[in-house]
Amino acid sequence: MVASDDTKPTVEGDAASSKKAAKKAAKAAEKQQKKAEHKASSVQNEVQDEKDISEGKYGIMKLIQSTGENRDRVYTDVKDLGVALEGKMVWVRVRLQTSRAKGKQCFCVLRQNCHTVQLLMSVNEERAISKNMVKFTGNITKESIIDVQAIVARTAAPIDSCSVRDVELLGVQVWVVSQARPQLPLQIEDAARPENNDPEGLKIRVNQDTRLDNRVLDLRTPANQAIFRIEAGVCRLFRDILTKKGFVEIHTPKIISAASEGGANVFTVSYFKSNAYLAQSPQLYKQMAIAADFDKVFTVGAVFRAEDSNTHRHLTEFVGLDLEMSFIHHYHEVVDTIGQTFTDMFRGLQEQYASEIATVGEQFKVEPFKFLDPPLRLEFPQAVEMLKEAGVTIGDEEDLSTPVEKLLGRLVKSQYDTDFYILDKYPLAVRPFYTMPDPNNPRYSNSYDMFMRGEEILSGAQRIHDPELLTERAKEHGIDISKIAAYIESFRLGCPPHAGGGIGLERVVMLYLGLDNIRKTSMFPRDPKRVTP
Amino acid sequence: MVASDDTKPTVEGDAASSKKAAKKAAKAAEKQQKKAEHKASSVQNEVQDEKDISEGKYGIMKLIQSTGENRDRVYTDVKDLGVALEGKMVWVRVRLQTSRAKGKQCFCVLRQNCHTVQLLMSVNEERAISKNMVKFTGNITKESIIDVQAIVARTAAPIDSCSVRDVELLGVQVWVVSQARPQLPLQIEDAARPENNDPEGLKIRVNQDTRLDNRVLDLRTPANQAIFRIEAGVCRLFRDILTKKGFVEIHTPKIISAASEGGANVFTVSYFKSNAYLAQSPQLYKQMAIAADFDKVFTVGAVFRAEDSNTHRHLTEFVGLDLEMSFIHHYHEVVDTIGQTFTDMFRGLQEQYASEIATVGEQFKVEPFKFLDPPLRLEFPQAVEMLKEAGVTIGDEEDLSTPVEKLLGRLVKSQYDTDFYILDKYPLAVRPFYTMPDPNNPRYSNSYDMFMRGEEILSGAQRIHDPELLTERAKEHGIDISKIAAYIESFRLGCPPHAGGGIGLERVVMLYLGLDNIRKTSMFPRDPKRVTP
């Protein structure tokens, strides 16, 4: 195995065949290069018999294979282009987003991540720009990566179609670094089109499956560039906030020996001559870490659910942000810690990702996320009361269905003006076996869910840390005690009272941004029907 | 499914049976509490007919179920105990590590994470400490969690056996919060014993399997408490350093549709009515993220290898620290970035984890880790030369075996005084199909490994970003092109030149600390013979 990256080639034969392979590779690389050079020169010679004044200033660049060529050439980032650079000659490496040839001119939009700038390539003897060169530029396939040398020029009027508005680039050299194929399975322009500004619905949309099938292209839209930067931000904030509070990051195994939480919805793995399972949560392991004196722990990692749910909010594999914490007197010490973590995270996103949030808002119209500090905490019976008042028929100890949760979210929003709240004291009967019963009313429990825009994003509880009570509760839930022996054993070795919770990363990002589908916040989503790309 | 934590109970029946379950749970909790009270009172009444002056000041505490009792009681951390608190009354929540009753006195060692302090409980009328109470304290099972109220007292001579040396605690109240069972499968004292100070080997050692079978106990040793805090530090430093350099964190799927890297060593998963596989690396996905304009990405997550290797350095599941980065001219831009990330990480560990490193050193004798800044970079032919000079018979394009790598590590250390170095320009034939050939010598490649104490911890390369060359190389490696169609397709959509690498987290921690087995740096290790706990 070795480190996680380059598996040693498993199809490699003996030394002799290896050498043969190397020779072949060398040949292939050479062929590749020749082909590129040929292409470039054939473009240059398109207009025959006429000396091309731009020769050597455009074409297909040969494969960048790290020869060290042009190593002193400095590149400018598109986001840094502005009037301060007026008149300067710069190099940029960008994607050609669109081009429009018009007689002796070609206008292009160049893109780098979320940033765009206009390139003007026009026939110009002084700058040695030939008709051929302009034509070549106009023929570069969209989404190709190109190197452009250009003069930064102030524009007469702001360019509304680009993020860089006050300057454009006057092209001097254009080289194709990596060519995109002519027929793209989707157009970035279509994929990036705002959702709500086309009342007649005449403009082309790209459906979810086409996007996901061609995720590499789809991810290039400004909204997607922003969404996954925000997702990275959620993870970073979650970890930084908890680390500051003294939490230790741990890593828990994904391959486990038994389906620990009831047996349903678990994926089976062939494990050498036997079977194993994919963990549905790090639950048992983070609790063992607490029993092992780590006091406060968190873990970020893949979580698997073999649930045949094809909804807007279910994935078969998602990223869990899990935490667990020992407490002294009352599990509300933990609830307060988690609540504060969320408000700190929301504030961090507001402050550090304002521009990314705005970028997402340009495609998807969404209300800003509202929250209170400290967060609102309601008790389950209060919620039932609110729902009954709103005309919902619901039993006192009945779990909340998804539509009822959403309604409750709206009621809470209108009454308290918050998109985030904590619902405490769930009925014992609707929670997992390891949930601590409420000491004052055994029909309820020391457990809680947390909601964003009316959808659950965290589920947690005080756990039973007494082995006898835990065993009894597991039996009542019909769980095979022999399969969780190691788990129960942890509590026979002395374990402090503790509580925690598990958060679904993709849900947090989806609901923070008010998006309508969890596949929008998973880079390569997995559901019952999708395991590619 | 919902968030990653509390799966809804899957064995729950209808509402009626739920209520029954709740009632049962309530009963169980009540019983539990009564039992605890009974135990406490029976202890108190052990010496009959005599009024116990300590009554109500010791015993078994009832299950902490978050009633809010004693909520105003403030606890002191063991690490904060010192002469500044002399004469003060404090509460601590600790483990009873050891106790030794001696007539009217009982000496205990109390532990909190890595920190220990002495508790003296002695019969004392003034403080109302009875013989019964001293006896009770002496009978508390080791590793139980207890609440102790005590007076902080300066010691006559420093207590060498504890980390808090200049004060001890004079007990006033003792309550058992969570009882450990009397017979522990291993003694913390044995598990924590220094490796090298017992030349006769007479003292008890705990073997690896016993440790891992009882990992919750084993993890409580000071060295283990330190090791996993250092591991958390490696992750944090890796992410923080790269985030500062503009990298974006991504999450890649673990469930994949095809064994992408040759087909061997891959675990199969039952995926609804079909099969899927567990990813052997995030390789293809981080490259797709580069093709999708994320420019510089990293990911931290589980990596799976179905390799039947039972060695000191192989796991079937480990944590991969992976990164990938587009570059402008030369893959050395990436090599330099990775090298700098390592030196920054090593420096961060030295500065921020000095005390944890020292704690590990108390059990495992290890030379401090040496590194150069900037790091040493050798080329493969140089290494072959060094090895030949040292008498090793090795072909110019032969891969290095593990023993040869170790020897090379020693040669490099003696010549350059560094435990970390980069070996660049591996023979093309020994690298994966997606490795870019060296432009100057097609028998070599733009690929590199990085080593710590002579063992490989990173493998990486410039990747082929041209779809034609990539297809050719894959075919030469015997890879079924249809299975990596989506991967190759990414490069038909325009992709910048890029390089990266994958790091095994557990190996980095093992080798940084100079430990001898990777199971020491995986909290719950997985190997061909172990999937529990």
CSV table of C-alpha atoms in Angstrom, one decimal, chain A residues 1-12 18-19 21-22 24-26 28-29 31-32 35 63-71 73 75 93 95 111 113 143 145 177-181 184-185 216-217 219-220 224-225 228-229 232 235-236 239 243 248-257 261-262 264 267-272 278 280-281 283 285-286 288 291-294 302-308 313-320 322 327-332 397 399 428-432 434 436-439 442-443 446 456-463 465-466 468-469 472-473 476-478 486 489-490 492-497 501-505 507 523-524 526-528 530-533, chain B residues 1-12 18-19 21-22 24-26 28-29 31-32 35 63-71 73 75 93 95 111 113 143 145 177-181 184-185 216-217 219-220 224-225 228-229 232 235-236 239 243 248-257 261-262 264 267-272 278 280-281 283 285-286 288 291-294 302-308 313-320 322 327-332 397 399 428-432 434 436-439 442-443 446 456-463 465-466 468-469 472-473 476-478 486 489-490 492-497 501-505 507 523-524 526-528 530-533:
chain,number,residue,atom,x,y,z
A,1,MET,CA,0.0,0.0,0.0
A,2,VAL,CA,2.4,2.8,1.1
A,3,ALA,CA,1.1,6.3,1.3
A,4,SER,CA,-2.3,7.1,0.0
A,5,ASP,CA,-1.5,8.3,-3.4
A,6,ASP,CA,0.4,6.4,-6.0
A,7,THR,CA,-0.4,2.8,-5.8
A,8,LYS,CA,2.4,0.8,-7.3
A,9,PRO,CA,1.3,-0.4,-10.7
A,10,THR,CA,-0.2,-3.7,-10.3
A,11,VAL,CA,-0.1,-4.8,-13.9
A,12,GLU,CA,3.6,-4.2,-14.2
A,18,SER,CA,9.0,-2.3,-17.7
A,19,LYS,CA,11.8,-1.0,-19.9
A,21,ALA,CA,6.8,0.3,-21.4
A,22,ALA,CA,9.1,3.2,-20.7
A,24,LYS,CA,6.7,3.2,-25.5
A,25,ALA,CA,5.8,6.1,-23.2
A,26,ALA,CA,8.7,8.1,-24.5
A,28,ALA,CA,4.0,8.5,-27.2
A,29,ALA,CA,5.1,11.7,-25.6
A,31,LYS,CA,4.4,11.8,-31.0
A,32,GLN,CA,2.1,14.0,-28.9
A,35,LYS,CA,1.2,16.5,-33.3
A,63,LEU,CA,2.6,19.7,-23.7
A,64,ILE,CA,3.9,21.3,-20.4
A,65,GLN,CA,6.1,18.5,-19.3
A,66,SER,CA,8.2,20.5,-16.9
A,67,THR,CA,11.2,21.3,-19.1
A,68,GLY,CA,11.7,24.6,-17.2
A,69,GLU,CA,10.9,26.7,-20.3
A,70,ASN,CA,9.7,30.3,-19.7
A,71,ARG,CA,10.3,29.7,-16.0
A,73,ARG,CA,7.7,34.5,-16.9
A,75,TYR,CA,1.7,35.6,-14.3
A,93,ARG,CA,-3.3,31.7,-17.6
A,95,ARG,CA,-10.0,29.6,-19.5
A,111,ARG,CA,-12.2,33.3,-16.7
A,113,ASN,CA,-12.2,30.6,-10.9
A,143,GLU,CA,-13.2,26.1,-21.9
A,145,ILE,CA,-6.9,26.8,-21.1
A,177,VAL,CA,-2.2,25.2,-23.0
A,178,SER,CA,-4.9,22.6,-22.9
A,179,GLN,CA,-7.6,22.2,-25.5
A,180,ALA,CA,-11.2,21.5,-24.6
A,181,ARG,CA,-13.1,19.4,-27.1
A,184,LEU,CA,-19.2,20.3,-24.6
A,185,PRO,CA,-21.9,18.3,-22.9
A,216,VAL,CA,-16.1,18.7,-13.9
A,217,LEU,CA,-17.7,21.2,-16.2
A,219,LEU,CA,-18.3,22.7,-11.0
A,220,ARG,CA,-16.7,25.6,-13.0
A,224,ASN,CA,-20.3,26.1,-7.6
A,225,GLN,CA,-16.8,27.6,-7.2
A,228,PHE,CA,-17.4,24.4,-2.3
A,229,ARG,CA,-15.3,27.2,-0.9
A,232,ALA,CA,-14.5,24.2,3.1
A,235,CYS,CA,-15.4,22.5,8.0
A,236,ARG,CA,-12.6,24.8,8.9
A,239,ARG,CA,-12.7,22.4,13.6
A,243,THR,CA,-10.1,23.1,18.8
A,248,VAL,CA,-9.1,16.8,20.2
A,249,GLU,CA,-9.6,15.6,16.6
A,250,ILE,CA,-9.8,11.9,16.3
A,251,HIS,CA,-10.2,9.4,13.4
A,252,THR,CA,-12.6,6.6,13.6
A,253,PRO,CA,-12.7,3.4,11.5
A,254,LYS,CA,-15.2,3.2,8.6
A,255,ILE,CA,-14.8,-0.6,8.4
A,256,ILE,CA,-16.5,-2.2,11.4
A,257,SER,CA,-17.2,-5.7,12.4
A,261,GLU,CA,-27.0,0.4,15.3
A,262,GLY,CA,-29.8,-2.1,14.6
A,264,ALA,CA,-30.7,-2.0,8.8
A,267,PHE,CA,-23.5,-1.6,3.5
A,268,THR,CA,-21.7,-4.9,3.6
A,269,VAL,CA,-18.0,-5.1,2.6
A,270,SER,CA,-16.1,-8.2,1.6
A,271,TYR,CA,-13.2,-8.3,4.0
A,272,PHE,CA,-10.7,-10.9,3.0
A,278,LEU,CA,-19.4,0.4,6.6
A,280,GLN,CA,-23.3,4.5,9.8
A,281,SER,CA,-21.8,6.9,12.2
A,283,GLN,CA,-21.0,7.1,17.4
A,285,TYR,CA,-16.0,5.2,18.6
A,286,LYS,CA,-16.2,8.8,19.7
A,288,MET,CA,-15.0,5.1,23.4
A,291,ALA,CA,-14.1,6.6,28.0
A,292,ALA,CA,-10.4,6.6,27.0
A,293,ASP,CA,-10.0,10.1,28.7
A,294,PHE,CA,-9.9,12.3,25.6
A,302,ALA,CA,-17.4,9.8,5.6
A,303,VAL,CA,-20.6,8.3,6.9
A,304,PHE,CA,-22.5,5.6,5.0
A,305,ARG,CA,-26.3,4.9,4.9
A,306,ALA,CA,-27.6,2.1,2.8
A,307,GLU,CA,-31.0,3.7,2.7
A,308,ASP,CA,-33.0,3.5,-0.6
A,313,ARG,CA,-31.9,15.6,1.3
A,314,HIS,CA,-30.6,12.0,1.4
A,315,LEU,CA,-27.2,10.7,0.3
A,316,THR,CA,-25.8,7.2,0.8
A,317,GLU,CA,-22.4,8.7,1.6
A,318,PHE,CA,-21.9,12.0,3.3
A,319,VAL,CA,-19.5,13.9,5.5
A,320,GLY,CA,-20.2,13.8,9.2
A,322,ASP,CA,-19.3,14.6,14.8
A,327,PHE,CA,-19.6,17.1,31.1
A,328,ILE,CA,-19.7,17.6,34.9
A,329,HIS,CA,-23.3,18.2,35.9
A,330,HIS,CA,-25.8,18.6,33.1
A,331,TYR,CA,-25.9,17.7,29.4
A,332,HIS,CA,-26.9,21.3,28.7
A,397,GLU,CA,-44.8,11.5,22.1
A,399,ASP,CA,-41.8,11.9,16.3
A,428,LEU,CA,-37.6,8.6,24.7
A,429,ALA,CA,-39.4,6.2,22.5
A,430,VAL,CA,-38.3,7.8,19.3
A,431,ARG,CA,-34.6,7.9,20.1
A,432,PRO,CA,-31.8,5.3,19.8
A,434,TYR,CA,-28.1,4.7,24.1
A,436,MET,CA,-30.3,8.9,28.5
A,437,PRO,CA,-33.9,9.0,29.8
A,438,ASP,CA,-35.0,12.3,31.3
A,439,PRO,CA,-34.6,12.1,35.1
A,442,PRO,CA,-39.1,9.0,31.9
A,443,ARG,CA,-41.3,9.4,28.8
A,446,ASN,CA,-32.0,14.1,27.4
A,456,GLU,CA,-32.8,18.8,10.9
A,457,ILE,CA,-29.0,19.1,10.7
A,458,LEU,CA,-27.9,17.7,14.0
A,459,SER,CA,-29.2,14.9,16.2
A,460,GLY,CA,-27.7,14.3,19.6
A,461,ALA,CA,-28.2,13.3,23.2
A,462,GLN,CA,-26.7,12.6,26.6
A,463,ARG,CA,-25.6,9.0,26.2
A,465,HIS,CA,-22.7,5.8,30.5
A,466,ASP,CA,-23.9,3.1,32.9
A,468,GLU,CA,-26.4,-2.0,33.2
A,469,LEU,CA,-28.9,0.6,32.1
A,472,GLU,CA,-31.3,-3.1,29.4
A,473,ARG,CA,-32.1,-0.4,26.9
A,476,GLU,CA,-35.5,-3.4,24.8
A,477,HIS,CA,-34.6,-2.2,21.4
A,478,GLY,CA,-34.0,-5.8,20.2
A,486,ALA,CA,-16.9,-4.1,23.2
A,489,GLU,CA,-17.5,-3.0,28.0
A,490,SER,CA,-16.1,0.5,27.6
A,492,ARG,CA,-17.4,-1.0,32.7
A,493,LEU,CA,-14.0,0.6,32.7
A,494,GLY,CA,-15.2,3.9,34.2
A,495,CYS,CA,-16.7,6.5,31.9
A,496,PRO,CA,-17.7,10.1,32.6
A,497,PRO,CA,-21.2,11.4,31.8
A,501,GLY,CA,-24.1,15.1,18.3
A,502,GLY,CA,-23.6,14.4,14.6
A,503,ILE,CA,-24.0,17.0,11.9
A,504,GLY,CA,-24.4,16.4,8.2
A,505,LEU,CA,-22.0,18.8,6.4
A,507,ARG,CA,-27.1,19.7,4.8
A,523,MET,CA,-18.9,17.5,-4.9
A,524,PHE,CA,-19.4,14.0,-6.2
A,526,ARG,CA,-23.7,9.3,-4.0
A,527,ASP,CA,-27.3,8.2,-3.9
A,528,PRO,CA,-29.0,4.8,-4.6
A,530,ARG,CA,-25.5,7.3,-8.6
A,531,VAL,CA,-21.9,6.1,-7.9
A,532,THR,CA,-20.3,8.0,-10.8
A,533,PRO,CA,-18.3,10.0,-11.6
B,1,MET,CA,-31.0,8.8,7.8
B,2,VAL,CA,-30.8,12.5,8.7
B,3,ALA,CA,-27.6,13.9,10.3
B,4,SER,CA,-24.8,11.5,11.0
B,5,ASP,CA,-25.4,10.8,14.6
B,6,ASP,CA,-28.5,9.2,16.0
B,7,THR,CA,-30.0,6.8,13.6
B,8,LYS,CA,-33.7,6.5,14.3
B,9,PRO,CA,-34.3,3.2,16.1
B,10,THR,CA,-35.0,0.7,13.5
B,11,VAL,CA,-36.5,-1.9,15.8
B,12,GLU,CA,-39.2,0.4,17.1
B,18,SER,CA,-43.0,2.7,22.2
B,19,LYS,CA,-44.8,3.8,25.3
B,21,ALA,CA,-40.5,0.8,26.1
B,22,ALA,CA,-40.4,4.3,27.7
B,24,LYS,CA,-39.6,0.1,31.0
B,25,ALA,CA,-36.6,2.5,30.6
B,26,ALA,CA,-37.9,4.7,33.4
B,28,ALA,CA,-34.7,0.6,34.7
B,29,ALA,CA,-33.3,4.0,35.5
B,31,LYS,CA,-33.8,0.6,39.7
B,32,GLN,CA,-30.3,1.6,38.8
B,35,LYS,CA,-29.1,0.1,43.6
B,63,LEU,CA,-26.2,8.1,38.1
B,64,ILE,CA,-25.6,11.6,36.7
B,65,GLN,CA,-28.7,11.9,34.6
B,66,SER,CA,-28.6,15.8,34.4
B,67,THR,CA,-30.9,16.7,37.2
B,68,GLY,CA,-29.0,19.9,37.7
B,69,GLU,CA,-27.8,18.9,41.2
B,70,ASN,CA,-24.6,20.6,42.4
B,71,ARG,CA,-24.7,22.7,39.4
B,73,ARG,CA,-20.0,23.4,42.2
B,75,TYR,CA,-14.1,21.9,39.5
B,93,ARG,CA,-13.2,14.9,38.9
B,95,ARG,CA,-9.6,8.7,37.8
B,111,ARG,CA,-5.2,11.1,37.1
B,113,ASN,CA,-5.5,12.9,31.0
B,143,GLU,CA,-9.7,3.4,37.0
B,145,ILE,CA,-14.0,8.1,38.1
B,177,VAL,CA,-19.1,8.8,39.7
B,178,SER,CA,-18.5,5.8,37.5
B,179,GLN,CA,-17.1,2.5,38.8
B,180,ALA,CA,-14.6,0.4,36.9
B,181,ARG,CA,-14.9,-3.3,37.2
B,184,LEU,CA,-9.1,-4.9,34.5
B,185,PRO,CA,-7.8,-6.7,31.4
B,216,VAL,CA,-10.2,2.1,25.8
B,217,LEU,CA,-7.8,1.3,28.7
B,219,LEU,CA,-5.4,4.8,25.3
B,220,ARG,CA,-5.4,6.1,28.8
B,224,ASN,CA,-1.2,7.4,24.1
B,225,GLN,CA,-2.9,10.6,25.3
B,228,PHE,CA,-3.2,11.2,19.5
B,229,ARG,CA,-3.0,14.8,20.5
B,232,ALA,CA,-4.6,15.9,15.7
B,235,CYS,CA,-3.8,17.2,10.7
B,236,ARG,CA,-4.4,20.7,11.9
B,239,ARG,CA,-4.7,21.9,6.8
B,243,THR,CA,-5.2,26.9,3.6
B,248,VAL,CA,-9.4,24.6,-0.9
B,249,GLU,CA,-10.4,21.6,1.2
B,250,ILE,CA,-12.6,19.1,-0.7
B,251,HIS,CA,-14.3,15.8,0.1
B,252,THR,CA,-14.1,12.9,-2.3
B,253,PRO,CA,-16.4,9.8,-2.4
B,254,LYS,CA,-15.2,6.6,-0.7
B,255,ILE,CA,-17.7,4.5,-2.6
B,256,ILE,CA,-16.7,4.3,-6.3
B,257,SER,CA,-18.1,2.4,-9.3
B,261,GLU,CA,-6.2,1.8,-10.2
B,262,GLY,CA,-5.6,-1.6,-11.6
B,264,ALA,CA,-6.1,-5.4,-7.2
B,267,PHE,CA,-12.6,-3.9,-1.2
B,268,THR,CA,-16.0,-4.7,-2.8
B,269,VAL,CA,-19.2,-3.3,-1.3
B,270,SER,CA,-22.7,-4.5,-1.9
B,271,TYR,CA,-24.4,-1.5,-3.2
B,272,PHE,CA,-28.2,-2.1,-3.4
B,278,LEU,CA,-13.9,1.4,-1.7
B,280,GLN,CA,-7.9,3.2,-2.7
B,281,SER,CA,-7.1,6.9,-2.9
B,283,GLN,CA,-6.4,10.4,-6.7
B,285,TYR,CA,-11.2,13.0,-7.7
B,286,LYS,CA,-8.7,15.5,-6.6
B,288,MET,CA,-11.1,16.2,-11.4
B,291,ALA,CA,-9.9,20.1,-13.9
B,292,ALA,CA,-12.9,21.8,-12.4
B,293,ASP,CA,-10.9,25.0,-11.6
B,294,PHE,CA,-10.3,24.6,-7.9
B,302,ALA,CA,-10.2,7.4,4.9
B,303,VAL,CA,-8.3,5.4,2.3
B,304,PHE,CA,-8.8,1.6,1.9
B,305,ARG,CA,-6.3,-1.1,0.8
B,306,ALA,CA,-7.4,-4.7,0.6
B,307,GLU,CA,-3.8,-5.9,0.9
B,308,ASP,CA,-3.1,-8.9,2.9
B,313,ARG,CA,3.6,-0.3,8.6
B,314,HIS,CA,0.5,-1.5,6.7
B,315,LEU,CA,-3.1,-0.9,7.6
B,316,THR,CA,-6.2,-1.8,5.5
B,317,GLU,CA,-7.8,1.5,6.4
B,318,PHE,CA,-5.8,4.6,7.1
B,319,VAL,CA,-6.1,8.4,7.0
B,320,GLY,CA,-4.9,10.0,3.8
B,322,ASP,CA,-3.9,14.2,0.0
B,327,PHE,CA,1.3,24.7,-11.7
B,328,ILE,CA,2.5,27.1,-14.3
B,329,HIS,CA,5.9,26.0,-15.6
B,330,HIS,CA,7.4,23.1,-13.7
B,331,TYR,CA,6.2,20.4,-11.2
B,332,HIS,CA,9.0,21.5,-8.9
B,397,GLU,CA,15.7,1.6,-13.1
B,399,ASP,CA,12.4,0.3,-7.6
B,428,LEU,CA,8.9,5.7,-15.2
B,429,ALA,CA,8.4,1.9,-15.3
B,430,VAL,CA,7.9,1.7,-11.5
B,431,ARG,CA,5.2,4.4,-11.3
B,432,PRO,CA,1.4,4.5,-12.0
B,434,TYR,CA,-0.9,8.6,-14.9
B,436,MET,CA,4.2,12.3,-16.5
B,437,PRO,CA,7.4,11.0,-18.2
B,438,ASP,CA,10.5,13.1,-17.8
B,439,PRO,CA,10.9,15.3,-20.9
B,442,PRO,CA,11.9,9.1,-21.0
B,443,ARG,CA,13.1,6.3,-18.8
B,446,ASN,CA,8.4,13.7,-13.1
B,456,GLU,CA,8.2,6.5,2.5
B,457,ILE,CA,5.5,8.8,3.7
B,458,LEU,CA,4.5,10.5,0.5
B,459,SER,CA,4.3,9.4,-3.1
B,460,GLY,CA,3.5,11.9,-5.8
B,461,ALA,CA,4.1,13.1,-9.3
B,462,GLN,CA,3.2,15.4,-12.1
B,463,ARG,CA,0.1,13.8,-13.7
B,465,HIS,CA,-3.1,16.1,-18.2
B,466,ASP,CA,-3.2,15.2,-21.9
B,468,GLU,CA,-4.3,11.0,-25.6
B,469,LEU,CA,-1.0,10.4,-23.7
B,472,GLU,CA,-1.9,5.4,-24.2
B,473,ARG,CA,-0.2,5.0,-20.9
B,476,GLU,CA,0.2,0.0,-21.7
B,477,HIS,CA,-0.5,-0.7,-18.0
B,478,GLY,CA,-3.3,-3.0,-19.0
B,486,ALA,CA,-15.0,9.8,-16.8
B,489,GLU,CA,-12.9,12.7,-20.2
B,490,SER,CA,-12.0,15.4,-17.5
B,492,ARG,CA,-10.8,16.6,-22.7
B,493,LEU,CA,-12.5,19.6,-21.1
B,494,GLY,CA,-9.3,21.5,-20.6
B,495,CYS,CA,-7.0,20.9,-17.7
B,496,PRO,CA,-4.0,22.8,-16.4
B,497,PRO,CA,-0.7,21.0,-15.7
B,501,GLY,CA,0.9,13.7,-3.6
B,502,GLY,CA,-0.7,11.5,-0.9
B,503,ILE,CA,0.5,11.2,2.6
B,504,GLY,CA,-0.3,8.5,5.2
B,505,LEU,CA,-1.2,10.3,8.4
B,507,ARG,CA,3.0,6.9,9.1
B,523,MET,CA,-6.7,4.9,17.4
B,524,PHE,CA,-8.7,1.8,16.3
B,526,ARG,CA,-7.6,-2.1,10.9
B,527,ASP,CA,-5.5,-4.8,9.4
B,528,PRO,CA,-6.3,-8.1,7.7
B,530,ARG,CA,-8.4,-7.0,13.0
B,531,VAL,CA,-11.7,-5.1,12.6
B,532,THR,CA,-12.5,-4.7,16.3
B,533,PRO,CA,-13.0,-2.9,18.5
